[in-house]
Amino acid sequence: MPELPEVETTRRGIAPALGHATPQKAVVRQPRLRWPVDSDALQRWCGAPINTIQRRSKYLILSNDKGHLLIHLGMSGSLRVLPQDTPAQKHDHIDLLLDNSHLLRYTDPRRFGAWLVHFDTDPLTHPLLSQLGPEPLSEAFNGDHLYAACQKSRRAIKVLIMDSKVVVGVGNIYANEALFLAGIHPATPANTLTPAQTDTLAATIKQVLARAIEQGGTTLQDFTQPDGKPGYFAQQLNVYGHAGKPCPRCGTPIQILTLGQRSSFFCPRCQPV
Ligand SMILES: [Zn+2]
């Protein structure tokens, strides 16, 4: 599933070809995504040059003077910029034809993604965006913010950092990895963490996400290749998916438990209860 680093990598991959291009027409072959694609609204949004391509949480926001196009990649979505004569394949559900002889193509085998048009001056007023917590790589997310959120909750710390009202974009992989690097057991009740621990955890969350975005940078050329699988890249992980394997720090076998219906991987020695 595309997580925040993959979405940010996608933004960086498509931005050079999209910036200041004008979408002329949308071709919707399959409107049944997570929510029905409003083809009429999409056509009305076309016709003005794209000014900015931003990311908020896992949403890409393409903005022009008419409004905003919000794109979510869901479970299996990807975007590429291709020449307009590139034949569409089975799961290529939407094309945005640009005035520079290219198109933005959306591919999504499982169709859990979203294409939503928002006609407002501020894209962040959209209901899906208006309630979100801070971006993990912004200054607004820091140890103090995390400590304040922890004080109000007895939930397991891993569940808390995956709550988009606390901080956006910390998916399961990154929550596991950040807690390992911080030496914090994933089931620790949030309100028992010290300010020093929340400082460390905020820092390791930033570290794992920034490193993943850096690794994604090696795949940017895939966004203009017809046969590429853009936005997905191999990562070096310490604990995620490593149940039974030795901890890279101390050699103790990594254990697994379920928290909030998600698998949690941890080293019982490096991350004591
Ligand atoms: Zn260990």
Short mmCIF file of C-alpha atoms and ligand atoms in Angstrom, two decimals:
data_model
loop_
_atom_site.label_atom_id
_atom_site.label_comp_id
_atom_site.label_asym_id
_atom_site.label_seq_id
_atom_site.Cartn_x
_atom_site.Cartn_y
_atom_site.Cartn_z
CA MET A 1 0.00 0.00 0.00
CA PRO A 2 1.40 3.44 -0.86
CA GLU A 3 2.38 5.18 2.38
CA LEU A 4 3.38 8.80 2.90
CA PRO A 5 6.92 8.36 1.47
CA GLU A 6 5.53 6.75 -1.70
CA VAL A 7 2.98 9.55 -2.10
CA GLU A 8 5.65 12.21 -1.60
CA THR A 9 7.88 10.36 -4.09
CA THR A 10 4.96 10.34 -6.54
CA ARG A 11 4.54 14.09 -6.08
CA ARG A 12 8.21 14.67 -6.85
CA GLY A 13 8.04 12.26 -9.80
CA ILE A 14 5.09 13.88 -11.58
CA ALA A 15 5.62 17.52 -10.60
CA PRO A 16 8.24 18.44 -13.26
CA ALA A 17 5.96 17.40 -16.13
CA LEU A 18 2.76 18.78 -14.60
CA GLY A 19 3.81 22.16 -13.27
CA HIS A 20 2.28 24.92 -15.45
CA ALA A 21 0.81 22.38 -17.88
CA THR A 22 -2.89 22.83 -18.59
CA PRO A 23 -5.17 19.80 -18.25
CA GLN A 24 -7.36 19.90 -21.33
CA LYS A 25 -9.60 16.89 -20.89
CA ALA A 26 -10.16 13.96 -18.54
CA VAL A 27 -10.79 10.47 -19.90
CA VAL A 28 -12.54 8.37 -17.26
CA ARG A 29 -12.66 4.71 -18.28
CA GLN A 30 -13.70 3.42 -14.87
CA PRO A 31 -15.49 5.86 -12.49
CA ARG A 32 -16.01 3.32 -9.70
CA LEU A 33 -13.12 4.03 -7.36
CA ARG A 34 -13.52 4.36 -3.59
CA TRP A 35 -16.08 7.08 -4.34
CA PRO A 36 -17.63 7.56 -7.82
CA VAL A 37 -15.51 9.87 -9.97
CA ASP A 38 -17.52 12.98 -10.95
CA SER A 39 -16.53 13.25 -14.62
CA ASP A 40 -18.48 16.48 -15.13
CA ALA A 41 -16.71 18.22 -12.24
CA LEU A 42 -13.38 16.91 -13.52
CA GLN A 43 -14.07 18.38 -16.99
CA ARG A 44 -15.05 21.72 -15.45
CA TRP A 45 -11.79 21.78 -13.48
CA CYS A 46 -9.79 21.31 -16.71
CA GLY A 47 -8.81 24.29 -18.84
CA ALA A 48 -6.58 26.28 -16.49
CA PRO A 49 -2.85 25.77 -15.89
CA ILE A 50 -1.77 23.81 -12.84
CA ASN A 51 -0.16 26.19 -10.34
CA THR A 52 0.88 23.85 -7.53
CA ILE A 53 1.20 20.14 -6.79
CA GLN A 54 1.10 19.66 -3.04
CA ARG A 55 0.77 16.73 -0.68
CA ARG A 56 -1.28 16.71 2.53
CA SER A 57 -1.16 13.43 4.42
CA LYS A 58 -1.55 10.83 1.66
CA TYR A 59 -3.51 13.12 -0.67
CA LEU A 60 -1.97 14.79 -3.71
CA ILE A 61 -3.52 18.18 -4.45
CA LEU A 62 -3.28 19.56 -7.99
CA SER A 63 -4.43 23.18 -7.95
CA ASN A 64 -5.32 25.68 -10.65
CA ASP A 65 -7.29 28.92 -10.59
CA LYS A 66 -10.57 27.01 -10.83
CA GLY A 67 -10.07 24.71 -7.84
CA HIS A 68 -8.33 21.58 -6.69
CA LEU A 69 -8.05 17.97 -7.76
CA LEU A 70 -7.46 15.64 -4.79
CA ILE A 71 -5.94 12.26 -5.65
CA HIS A 72 -5.52 9.38 -3.17
CA LEU A 73 -3.70 6.23 -4.29
CA GLY A 74 -5.70 3.90 -2.03
CA MET A 75 -4.28 0.39 -1.70
CA SER A 76 -2.72 -0.05 -5.13
CA GLY A 77 -2.89 3.21 -7.10
CA SER A 78 -0.07 4.80 -9.07
CA LEU A 79 0.42 7.79 -11.35
CA ARG A 80 2.67 8.23 -14.37
CA VAL A 81 3.25 10.96 -16.93
CA LEU A 82 3.34 9.41 -20.42
CA PRO A 83 3.15 10.45 -24.08
CA GLN A 84 -0.47 10.82 -25.15
CA ASP A 85 -0.30 7.95 -27.64
CA THR A 86 0.58 5.38 -24.96
CA PRO A 87 -2.10 2.63 -25.13
CA ALA A 88 -4.14 2.15 -21.96
CA GLN A 89 -3.92 -1.16 -20.13
CA LYS A 90 -6.57 -2.99 -18.14
CA HIS A 91 -6.28 -1.08 -14.85
CA ASP A 92 -5.56 2.38 -16.32
CA HIS A 93 -8.78 4.01 -15.13
CA ILE A 94 -8.25 7.75 -15.69
CA ASP A 95 -6.13 9.91 -18.01
CA LEU A 96 -5.70 13.65 -17.65
CA LEU A 97 -4.71 14.96 -21.09
CA LEU A 98 -2.24 17.84 -20.87
CA ASP A 99 -1.43 20.60 -23.38
CA ASN A 100 2.21 19.43 -23.58
CA SER A 101 1.42 16.21 -25.55
CA HIS A 102 1.61 14.14 -22.37
CA LEU A 103 -1.01 12.71 -20.07
CA LEU A 104 -1.25 11.91 -16.38
CA ARG A 105 -2.35 8.29 -16.13
CA TYR A 106 -3.95 6.73 -13.04
CA THR A 107 -3.62 2.97 -12.59
CA ASP A 108 -5.33 1.15 -9.72
CA PRO A 109 -6.03 -2.61 -9.82
CA ARG A 110 -7.95 -2.67 -6.53
CA ARG A 111 -9.81 0.64 -7.07
CA PHE A 112 -9.63 1.89 -3.47
CA GLY A 113 -8.14 5.20 -4.61
CA ALA A 114 -9.95 8.50 -5.09
CA TRP A 115 -10.18 11.40 -7.56
CA LEU A 116 -12.16 14.26 -6.05
CA VAL A 117 -12.66 17.80 -7.33
CA HIS A 118 -12.94 20.58 -4.75
CA PHE A 119 -14.07 24.03 -5.97
CA ASP A 120 -12.90 26.33 -3.19
CA THR A 121 -10.06 28.80 -2.75
CA ASP A 122 -8.52 26.65 0.01
CA PRO A 123 -7.99 22.93 -0.69
CA LEU A 124 -7.69 22.18 3.02
CA THR A 125 -11.36 23.01 3.60
CA HIS A 126 -12.27 19.67 2.02
CA PRO A 127 -13.90 17.43 4.69
CA LEU A 128 -11.27 14.73 4.16
CA LEU A 129 -8.47 17.19 4.93
CA SER A 130 -9.93 19.66 7.43
CA GLN A 131 -9.61 17.45 10.53
CA LEU A 132 -6.09 16.16 9.99
CA GLY A 133 -3.27 16.47 12.49
CA PRO A 134 0.13 17.98 11.60
CA GLU A 135 2.48 16.65 8.94
CA PRO A 136 5.14 14.43 10.55
CA LEU A 137 8.02 16.26 8.84
CA SER A 138 6.75 19.71 9.78
CA GLU A 139 7.89 21.74 12.79
CA ALA A 140 4.34 21.54 14.17
CA PHE A 141 4.97 17.87 14.91
CA ASN A 142 7.53 17.59 17.67
CA GLY A 143 8.08 16.04 21.08
CA ASP A 144 5.91 18.60 22.85
CA HIS A 145 2.97 18.03 20.50
CA LEU A 146 3.32 14.27 20.88
CA TYR A 147 3.66 14.47 24.66
CA ALA A 148 0.48 16.59 24.93
CA ALA A 149 -1.44 14.05 22.81
CA CYS A 150 -0.07 11.17 24.91
CA GLN A 151 -1.13 12.79 28.18
CA LYS A 152 -4.75 12.62 27.07
CA SER A 153 -4.72 8.94 26.10
CA ARG A 154 -4.23 5.52 27.65
CA ARG A 155 -4.13 3.89 24.22
CA ALA A 156 -1.09 1.87 23.19
CA ILE A 157 1.54 4.31 21.85
CA LYS A 158 1.64 2.51 18.49
CA VAL A 159 -2.11 3.00 18.02
CA LEU A 160 -1.80 6.66 19.02
CA ILE A 161 0.95 7.54 16.53
CA MET A 162 -1.10 5.92 13.74
CA ASP A 163 -4.07 8.20 14.55
CA SER A 164 -4.28 10.88 11.81
CA LYS A 165 -5.73 13.38 14.30
CA VAL A 166 -2.43 13.18 16.26
CA VAL A 167 -0.09 13.10 13.26
CA VAL A 168 -0.75 12.10 9.65
CA GLY A 169 1.03 9.56 7.52
CA VAL A 170 2.59 7.24 10.11
CA GLY A 171 1.60 3.92 8.56
CA ASN A 172 2.14 0.52 10.14
CA ILE A 173 5.63 -0.04 8.76
CA TYR A 174 6.90 3.34 9.97
CA ALA A 175 5.21 3.11 13.38
CA ASN A 176 6.98 -0.22 14.00
CA GLU A 177 10.34 1.07 12.82
CA ALA A 178 10.14 4.36 14.74
CA LEU A 179 9.23 2.62 18.00
CA PHE A 180 12.15 0.20 17.57
CA LEU A 181 14.62 3.04 17.01
CA ALA A 182 13.18 4.87 20.03
CA GLY A 183 13.44 1.74 22.22
CA ILE A 184 9.74 1.95 23.15
CA HIS A 185 7.48 -1.13 23.41
CA PRO A 186 4.51 -0.69 21.02
CA ALA A 187 1.92 -1.56 23.70
CA THR A 188 3.15 1.07 26.20
CA PRO A 189 0.17 3.14 27.42
CA ALA A 190 0.63 6.57 25.83
CA ASN A 191 0.11 8.50 29.06
CA THR A 192 3.03 6.75 30.76
CA LEU A 193 5.66 8.06 28.33
CA THR A 194 8.09 10.71 29.57
CA PRO A 195 8.84 13.96 27.71
CA ALA A 196 12.28 12.52 26.89
CA GLN A 197 10.63 9.47 25.31
CA THR A 198 8.19 11.52 23.23
CA ASP A 199 11.07 13.75 22.09
CA THR A 200 12.95 10.65 20.93
CA LEU A 201 9.90 9.12 19.30
CA ALA A 202 8.99 12.29 17.38
CA ALA A 203 12.58 12.36 16.13
CA THR A 204 12.62 8.70 15.05
CA ILE A 205 9.26 9.10 13.25
CA LYS A 206 10.79 11.96 11.24
CA GLN A 207 13.94 9.91 10.68
CA VAL A 208 12.23 6.80 9.24
CA LEU A 209 9.94 8.82 6.98
CA ALA A 210 12.70 11.13 5.73
CA ARG A 211 14.94 8.15 4.98
CA ALA A 212 12.17 6.40 3.06
CA ILE A 213 11.53 9.54 0.97
CA GLU A 214 15.25 9.69 0.26
CA GLN A 215 15.22 6.06 -0.90
CA GLY A 216 12.19 6.83 -3.09
CA GLY A 217 14.25 9.47 -4.86
CA THR A 218 16.11 6.70 -6.68
CA THR A 219 12.86 5.71 -8.43
CA LEU A 220 11.85 9.09 -9.86
CA GLN A 221 12.56 8.06 -13.45
CA ASP A 222 9.91 5.31 -13.12
CA PHE A 223 7.19 7.96 -13.24
CA THR A 224 7.74 8.43 -16.95
CA GLN A 225 8.12 4.78 -17.95
CA PRO A 226 5.11 2.91 -19.40
CA ASP A 227 6.15 -0.37 -17.77
CA GLY A 228 7.34 1.06 -14.45
CA LYS A 229 5.79 0.39 -11.07
CA PRO A 230 6.20 3.92 -9.78
CA GLY A 231 5.92 4.86 -6.17
CA TYR A 232 6.93 1.53 -4.68
CA PHE A 233 10.46 0.93 -3.52
CA ALA A 234 12.39 -1.52 -1.39
CA GLN A 235 13.34 -0.31 2.06
CA GLN A 236 15.76 -1.39 4.71
CA LEU A 237 13.68 -2.39 7.72
CA ASN A 238 14.84 -3.40 11.19
CA VAL A 239 11.76 -5.12 12.62
CA TYR A 240 8.75 -4.86 10.29
CA GLY A 241 8.02 -8.31 8.82
CA HIS A 242 10.98 -9.80 10.71
CA ALA A 243 9.18 -11.98 13.32
CA GLY A 244 11.55 -14.68 14.60
CA LYS A 245 14.62 -13.12 12.99
CA PRO A 246 17.43 -11.70 15.15
CA CYS A 247 17.20 -8.08 16.27
CA PRO A 248 19.81 -6.10 14.29
CA ARG A 249 20.99 -4.49 17.54
CA CYS A 250 21.11 -7.34 20.08
CA GLY A 251 20.29 -10.59 18.27
CA THR A 252 17.17 -11.39 20.33
CA PRO A 253 14.42 -12.88 18.10
CA ILE A 254 11.89 -10.23 17.00
CA GLN A 255 8.42 -10.84 18.40
CA ILE A 256 5.01 -10.02 16.99
CA LEU A 257 1.73 -8.97 18.61
CA THR A 258 -1.52 -7.46 17.36
CA LEU A 259 -2.51 -3.93 18.38
CA GLY A 260 -5.51 -2.13 16.90
CA GLN A 261 -5.83 -5.07 14.44
CA ARG A 262 -2.39 -4.36 13.02
CA SER A 263 0.75 -6.48 13.35
CA SER A 264 3.35 -5.05 15.68
CA PHE A 265 6.97 -6.19 15.50
CA PHE A 266 9.38 -5.46 18.33
CA CYS A 267 12.51 -6.60 20.12
CA PRO A 268 11.61 -7.62 23.68
CA ARG A 269 15.11 -6.66 24.87
CA CYS A 270 15.57 -3.30 23.10
CA GLN A 271 11.93 -2.32 23.66
CA PRO A 272 11.16 -3.46 27.24
CA VAL A 273 7.65 -3.20 28.65
ZN ZN B 1 17.17 -5.97 20.36
#
